Coordinates of C-alpha atoms in Angstrom, one line a residue:
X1 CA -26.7 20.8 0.2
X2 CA -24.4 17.4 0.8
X3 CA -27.2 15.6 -0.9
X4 CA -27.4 18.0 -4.0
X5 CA -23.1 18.0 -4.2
X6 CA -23.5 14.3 -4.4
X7 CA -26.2 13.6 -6.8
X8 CA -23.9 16.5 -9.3
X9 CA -20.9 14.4 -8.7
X10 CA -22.8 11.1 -9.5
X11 CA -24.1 13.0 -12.6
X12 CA -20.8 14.7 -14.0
X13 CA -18.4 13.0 -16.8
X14 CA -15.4 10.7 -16.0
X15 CA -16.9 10.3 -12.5
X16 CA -14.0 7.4 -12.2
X17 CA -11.2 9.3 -13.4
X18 CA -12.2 12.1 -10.9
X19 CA -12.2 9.7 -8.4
X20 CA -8.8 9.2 -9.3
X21 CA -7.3 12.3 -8.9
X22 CA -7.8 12.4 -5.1
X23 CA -5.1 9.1 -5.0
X24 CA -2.7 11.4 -7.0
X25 CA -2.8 14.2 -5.1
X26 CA -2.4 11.9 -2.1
X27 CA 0.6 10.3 -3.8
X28 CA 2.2 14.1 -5.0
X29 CA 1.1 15.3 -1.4
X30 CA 3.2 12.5 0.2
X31 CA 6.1 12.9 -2.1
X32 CA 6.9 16.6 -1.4
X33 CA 6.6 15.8 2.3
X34 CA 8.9 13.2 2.5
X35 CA 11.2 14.6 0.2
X36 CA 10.9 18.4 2.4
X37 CA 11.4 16.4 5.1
X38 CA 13.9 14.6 4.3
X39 CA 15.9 17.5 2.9
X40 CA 15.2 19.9 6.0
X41 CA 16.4 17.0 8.3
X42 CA 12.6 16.9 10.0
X43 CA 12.1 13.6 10.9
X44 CA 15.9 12.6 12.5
X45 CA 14.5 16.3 14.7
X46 CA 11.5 14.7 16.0
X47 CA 12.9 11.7 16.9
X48 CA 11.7 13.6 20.2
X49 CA 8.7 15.7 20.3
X50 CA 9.4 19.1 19.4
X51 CA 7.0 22.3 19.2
X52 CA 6.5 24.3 16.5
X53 CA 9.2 26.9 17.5
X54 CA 11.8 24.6 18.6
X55 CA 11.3 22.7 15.3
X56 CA 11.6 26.1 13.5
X57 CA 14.7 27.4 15.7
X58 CA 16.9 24.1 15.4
X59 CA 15.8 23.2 11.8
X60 CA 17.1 27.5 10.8
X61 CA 13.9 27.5 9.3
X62 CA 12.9 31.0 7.9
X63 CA 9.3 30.8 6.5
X64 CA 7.5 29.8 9.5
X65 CA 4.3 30.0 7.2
X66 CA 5.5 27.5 4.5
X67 CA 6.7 25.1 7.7
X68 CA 3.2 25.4 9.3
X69 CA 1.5 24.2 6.2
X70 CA 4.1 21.5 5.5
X71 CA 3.1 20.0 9.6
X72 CA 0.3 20.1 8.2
X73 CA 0.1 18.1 5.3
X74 CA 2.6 15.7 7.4
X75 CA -0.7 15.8 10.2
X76 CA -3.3 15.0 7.4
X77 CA -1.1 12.0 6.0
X78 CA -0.9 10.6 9.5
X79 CA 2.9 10.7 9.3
X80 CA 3.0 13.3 11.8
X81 CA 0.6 14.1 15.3
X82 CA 0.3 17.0 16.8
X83 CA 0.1 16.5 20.8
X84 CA 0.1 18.3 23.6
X85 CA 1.4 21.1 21.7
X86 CA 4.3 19.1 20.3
X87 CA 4.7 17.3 17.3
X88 CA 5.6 14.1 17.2
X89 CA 6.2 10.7 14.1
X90 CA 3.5 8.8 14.0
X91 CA 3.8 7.2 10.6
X92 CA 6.0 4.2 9.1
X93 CA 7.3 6.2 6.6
X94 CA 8.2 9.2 8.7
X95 CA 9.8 6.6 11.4
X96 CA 11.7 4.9 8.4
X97 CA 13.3 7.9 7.3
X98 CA 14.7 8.7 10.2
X99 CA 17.9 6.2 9.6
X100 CA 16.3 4.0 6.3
X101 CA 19.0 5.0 3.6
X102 CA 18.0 3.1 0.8
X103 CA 14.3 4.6 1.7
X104 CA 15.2 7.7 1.8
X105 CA 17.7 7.7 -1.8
X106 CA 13.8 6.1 -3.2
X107 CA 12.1 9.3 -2.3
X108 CA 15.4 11.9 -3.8
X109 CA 15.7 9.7 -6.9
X110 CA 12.0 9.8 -7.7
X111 CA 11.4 13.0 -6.7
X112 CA 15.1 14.6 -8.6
X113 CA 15.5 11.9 -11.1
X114 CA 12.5 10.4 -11.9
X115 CA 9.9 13.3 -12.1
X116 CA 12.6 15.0 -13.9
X117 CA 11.7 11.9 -16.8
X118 CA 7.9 12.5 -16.0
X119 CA 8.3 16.6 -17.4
X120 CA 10.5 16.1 -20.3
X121 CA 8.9 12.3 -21.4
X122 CA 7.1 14.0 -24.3
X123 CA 10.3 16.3 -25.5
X124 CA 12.2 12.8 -25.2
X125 CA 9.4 11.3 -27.3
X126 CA 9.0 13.4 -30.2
X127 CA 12.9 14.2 -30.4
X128 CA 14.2 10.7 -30.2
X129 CA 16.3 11.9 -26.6
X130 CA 17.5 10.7 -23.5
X131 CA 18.5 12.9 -20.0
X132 CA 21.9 12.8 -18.7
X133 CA 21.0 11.9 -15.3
X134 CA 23.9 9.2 -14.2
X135 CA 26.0 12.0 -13.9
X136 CA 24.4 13.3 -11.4
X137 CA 22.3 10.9 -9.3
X138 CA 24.9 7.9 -9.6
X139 CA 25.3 7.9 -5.6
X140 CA 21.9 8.4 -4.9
X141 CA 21.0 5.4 -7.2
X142 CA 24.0 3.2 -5.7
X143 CA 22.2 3.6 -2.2
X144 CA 18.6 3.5 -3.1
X145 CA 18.9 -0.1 -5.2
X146 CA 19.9 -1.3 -1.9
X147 CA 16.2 -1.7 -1.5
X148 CA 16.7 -4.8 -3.1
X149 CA 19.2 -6.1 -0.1
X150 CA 16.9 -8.7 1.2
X151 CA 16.3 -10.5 -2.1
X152 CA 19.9 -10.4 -3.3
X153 CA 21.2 -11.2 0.2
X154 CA 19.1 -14.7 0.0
X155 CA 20.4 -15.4 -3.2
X156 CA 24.3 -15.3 -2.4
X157 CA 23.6 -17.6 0.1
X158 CA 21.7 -19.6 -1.7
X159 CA 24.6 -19.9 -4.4
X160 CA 27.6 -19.6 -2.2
X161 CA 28.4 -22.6 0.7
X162 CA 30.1 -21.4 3.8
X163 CA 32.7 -24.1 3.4
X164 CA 34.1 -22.9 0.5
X165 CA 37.1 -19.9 0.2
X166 CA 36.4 -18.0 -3.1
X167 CA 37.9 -15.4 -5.0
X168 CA 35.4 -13.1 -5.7
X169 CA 35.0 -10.2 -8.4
X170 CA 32.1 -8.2 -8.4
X171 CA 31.1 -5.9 -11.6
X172 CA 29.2 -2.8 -10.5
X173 CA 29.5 -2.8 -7.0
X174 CA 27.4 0.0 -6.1
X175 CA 27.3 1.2 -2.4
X176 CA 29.6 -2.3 -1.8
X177 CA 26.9 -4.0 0.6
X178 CA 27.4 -6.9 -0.7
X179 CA 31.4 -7.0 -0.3
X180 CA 30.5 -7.6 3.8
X181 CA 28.3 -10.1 3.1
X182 CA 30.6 -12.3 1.1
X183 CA 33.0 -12.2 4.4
X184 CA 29.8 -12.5 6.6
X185 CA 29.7 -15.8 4.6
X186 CA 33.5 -17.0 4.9
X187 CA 35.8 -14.4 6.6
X188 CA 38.3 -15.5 3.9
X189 CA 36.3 -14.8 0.9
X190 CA 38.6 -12.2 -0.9
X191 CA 38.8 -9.9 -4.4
X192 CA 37.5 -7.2 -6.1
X193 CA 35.1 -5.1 -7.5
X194 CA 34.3 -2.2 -10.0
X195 CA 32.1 -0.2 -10.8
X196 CA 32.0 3.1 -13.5
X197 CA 30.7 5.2 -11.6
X198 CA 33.2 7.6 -9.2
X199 CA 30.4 8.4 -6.6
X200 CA 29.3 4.7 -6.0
X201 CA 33.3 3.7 -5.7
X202 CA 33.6 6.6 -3.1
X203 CA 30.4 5.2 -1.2
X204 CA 31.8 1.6 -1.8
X205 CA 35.6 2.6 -0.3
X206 CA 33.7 3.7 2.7
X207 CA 31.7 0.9 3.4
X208 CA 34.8 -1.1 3.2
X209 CA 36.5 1.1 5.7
X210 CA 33.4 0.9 7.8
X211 CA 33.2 -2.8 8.1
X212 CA 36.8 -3.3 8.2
X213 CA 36.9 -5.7 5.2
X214 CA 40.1 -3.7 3.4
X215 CA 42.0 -7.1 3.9
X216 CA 39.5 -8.9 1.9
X217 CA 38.5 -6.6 -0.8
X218 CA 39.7 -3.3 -3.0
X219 CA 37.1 -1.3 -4.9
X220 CA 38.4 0.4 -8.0
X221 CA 36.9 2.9 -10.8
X222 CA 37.3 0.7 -14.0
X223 CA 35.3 -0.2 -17.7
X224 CA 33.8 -3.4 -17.3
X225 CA 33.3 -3.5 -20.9
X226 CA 37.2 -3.6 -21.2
X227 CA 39.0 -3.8 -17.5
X228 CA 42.3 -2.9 -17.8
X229 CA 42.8 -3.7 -13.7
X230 CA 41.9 -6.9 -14.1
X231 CA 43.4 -8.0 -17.3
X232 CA 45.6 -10.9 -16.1
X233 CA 43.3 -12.2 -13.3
X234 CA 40.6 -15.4 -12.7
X235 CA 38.6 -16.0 -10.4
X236 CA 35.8 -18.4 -8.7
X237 CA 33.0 -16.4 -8.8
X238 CA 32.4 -13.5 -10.8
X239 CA 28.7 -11.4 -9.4
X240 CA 26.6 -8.2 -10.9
X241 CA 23.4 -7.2 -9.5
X242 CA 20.7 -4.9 -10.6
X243 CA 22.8 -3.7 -13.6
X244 CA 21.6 -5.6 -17.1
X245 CA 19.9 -2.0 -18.0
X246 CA 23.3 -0.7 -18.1
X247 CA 23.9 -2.7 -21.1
X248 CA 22.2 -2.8 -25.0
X249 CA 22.0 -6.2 -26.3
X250 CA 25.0 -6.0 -28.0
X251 CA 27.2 -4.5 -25.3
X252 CA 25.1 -7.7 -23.2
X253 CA 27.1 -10.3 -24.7
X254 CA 30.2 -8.7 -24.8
X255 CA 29.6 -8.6 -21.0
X256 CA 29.3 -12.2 -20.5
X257 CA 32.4 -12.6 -23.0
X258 CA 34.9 -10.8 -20.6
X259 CA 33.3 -12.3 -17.7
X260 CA 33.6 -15.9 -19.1
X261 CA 37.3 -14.7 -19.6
X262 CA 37.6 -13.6 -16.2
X263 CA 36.5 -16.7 -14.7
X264 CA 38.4 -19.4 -13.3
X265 CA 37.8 -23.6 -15.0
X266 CA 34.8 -24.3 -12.8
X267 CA 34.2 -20.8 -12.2
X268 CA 30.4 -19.4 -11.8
X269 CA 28.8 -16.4 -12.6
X270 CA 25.7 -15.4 -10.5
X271 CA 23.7 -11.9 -11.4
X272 CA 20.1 -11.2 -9.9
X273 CA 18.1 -8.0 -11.9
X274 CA 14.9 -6.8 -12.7
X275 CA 13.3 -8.8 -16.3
X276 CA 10.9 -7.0 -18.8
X277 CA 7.0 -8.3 -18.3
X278 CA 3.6 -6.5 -17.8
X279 CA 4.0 -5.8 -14.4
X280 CA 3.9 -2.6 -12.9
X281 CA 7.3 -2.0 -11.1
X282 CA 8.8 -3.4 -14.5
X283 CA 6.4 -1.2 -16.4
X284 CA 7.9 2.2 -14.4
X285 CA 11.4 1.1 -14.6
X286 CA 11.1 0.2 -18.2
X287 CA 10.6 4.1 -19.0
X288 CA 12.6 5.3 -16.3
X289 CA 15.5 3.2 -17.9
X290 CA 14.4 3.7 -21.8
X291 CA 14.8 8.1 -21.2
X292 CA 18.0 7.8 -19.2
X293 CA 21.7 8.2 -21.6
X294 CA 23.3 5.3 -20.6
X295 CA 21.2 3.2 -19.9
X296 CA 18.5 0.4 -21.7
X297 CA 15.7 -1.0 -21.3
X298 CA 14.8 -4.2 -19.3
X299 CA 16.3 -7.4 -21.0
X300 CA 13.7 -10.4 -21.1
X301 CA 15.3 -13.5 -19.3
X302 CA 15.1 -15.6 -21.9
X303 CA 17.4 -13.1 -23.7
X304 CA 20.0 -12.8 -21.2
X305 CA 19.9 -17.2 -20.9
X306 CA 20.2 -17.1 -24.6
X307 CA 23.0 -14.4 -24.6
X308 CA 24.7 -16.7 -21.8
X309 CA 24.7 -19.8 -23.9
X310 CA 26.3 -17.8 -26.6
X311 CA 29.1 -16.5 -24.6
X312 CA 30.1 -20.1 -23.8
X313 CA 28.5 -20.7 -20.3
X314 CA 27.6 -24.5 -20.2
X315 CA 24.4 -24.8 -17.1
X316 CA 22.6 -21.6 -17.1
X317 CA 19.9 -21.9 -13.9
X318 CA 17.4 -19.9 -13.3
X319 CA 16.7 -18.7 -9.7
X320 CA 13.2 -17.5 -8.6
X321 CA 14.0 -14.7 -5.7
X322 CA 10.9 -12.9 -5.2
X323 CA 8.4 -12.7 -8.4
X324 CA 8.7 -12.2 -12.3
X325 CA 10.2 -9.0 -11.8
X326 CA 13.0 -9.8 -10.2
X327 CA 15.1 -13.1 -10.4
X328 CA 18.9 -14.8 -10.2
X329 CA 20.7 -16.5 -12.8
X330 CA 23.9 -19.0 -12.1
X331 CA 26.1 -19.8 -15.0
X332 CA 29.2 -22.1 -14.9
X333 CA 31.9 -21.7 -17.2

């Protein structure tokens, strides 16, 4: 009987692309777990082993049935074990989610946002559209670039010396991360930042409470286009991360206008962001950006070095961070 199932499979059309489907219903499989989980509070629960009923009883859960098969699908993607009558995390993931923010905004954007994109991409084809998405998932997105920490982190440092006291402003400041580690860097590293976006100025206000940097910096709801906050003031080092798709090519080189304004005589500007190429995470992002209102798609480098020149910057440098993806730029004034 296996024998016979086998020799039909080997025999039927698109044998590859039937393949296929088993990795994309792994892929959907782990998506609507993570996200269920995520959203149900499941896996801060079993940071302890928990049975079935005290899972069910703590999490108010009222469809036992529909929790039975989702353990299960978290069993079968060995995210989950089931163990002496208790389930437990077993998985990477599941043990990530349990405190991983930026993980866990990955898995709401692409699961809220992104496959949002994935149902509609035809509509926005044929109709010449875009979603209204910012709106909406502006916090989540704030938190879940913060991904890209580690690679931005190593930059800053590689551009800014400890020995040196700077005025910093930084344009789209996102979940404010960054803000601590300019003061990690020099506790008298001081200025501001802005971002469009009310949710990630909330989230950014916070984090500044958090780490007890208020002294240092002040996050503010303004137009980077044209800043009215800011209109009088310089400073050394003006920085914008993961934020060129915010901008059209025209709107680009107004950008580096007012920053080149903002700046200070031998003032710098350093941005790190994702580039256009063939890869795949540029590939994803590309559409993701390209069917979202207000935003663009992916800017080639050579654009934004040419774009740079234009605006007046004098040494643009080019800063390899992690792969073609993903790089820095420093530009002095």
């Amino acid at each position: 009987m296996i024998f016979r199932s086998i020799k039909n499979l080997l025999l039927s059309k698109d044998l590859s692309a039937q393949l296929k489907i088993f990795g994309i219903m792994k892929f959907e499989g782990s998506l609507i777990f993570y996200h269920a989980g995520i959203q149900t509070g499941l896996f801060k629960i079993l940071s302890k082993p928990l049975t079935f009923e005290q899972l069910a009883l703590s999490l108010k859960i009222s469809n036992r049935q529909l929790l039975s098969s989702l353990l299960d699908l978290g069993c079968s993607l060995k995210e989950l074990k089931l163990r002496d009558g208790k389930y437990q995390l077993k998985g990477s993931m599941a043990h990530a989610f349990v405190d991983n923010t930026p993980l866990t905004e990955i898995i709401r954007e692409t699961v809220l946002y992104h496959a949002d994109i994935a149902s509609r991409l035809d509509t926005y084809l044929l109709k010449n559209e875009k979603g209204d998405y910012l709106k909406d998932f502006g916090g989540i997105i704030a938190e879940s670039s913060r991904i890209l920490e580690p690679m931005i982190k190593a930059c800053i440092y590689h551009c800014i010396k400890k020995r040196e006291q700077l005025t910093i402003l930084e344009f789209g400041c996102g979940s404010g991360e960054y803000l601590k580690y300019y003061v990690d860097i020099n506790k008298n590293n001081s200025g501001m930042a802005i971002d469009i976006d009310a949710s990630a100025v909330a989230i950014a206000q916070k984090k500044l409470k958090e780490n007890n940097i208020e002294a240092n910096f002040t996050v503010i709801q303004d137009n980077m286009m044209n800043p009215e906050i800011i209109k009088d003031k310089t400073f050394d080092l003006i920085t914008s991360f993961s934020n060129m798709h915010y901008f059209s090519d025209d709107d680009r080189i107004k950008l580096f206008g007012v920053i080149h304004k903002h700046l200070n005589k031998n003032g710098r500007l350093l941005l790190a962001t994702g580039f256009k190429n063939k890869s795949l995470s540029s590939s994803y992002y590309d559409i993701i950006f390209s069917a979202t209102h207000g935003l663009y798609q992916l800017p080639r480098i050579e654009d934004v070095v040419r774009d740079l020149k234009k605006s007046g910057f004098t040494h643009v440098k080019i800063i390899n961070i992690f792969d073609k993806s993903f790089k820095g730029i420093s530009a002095f004034k």
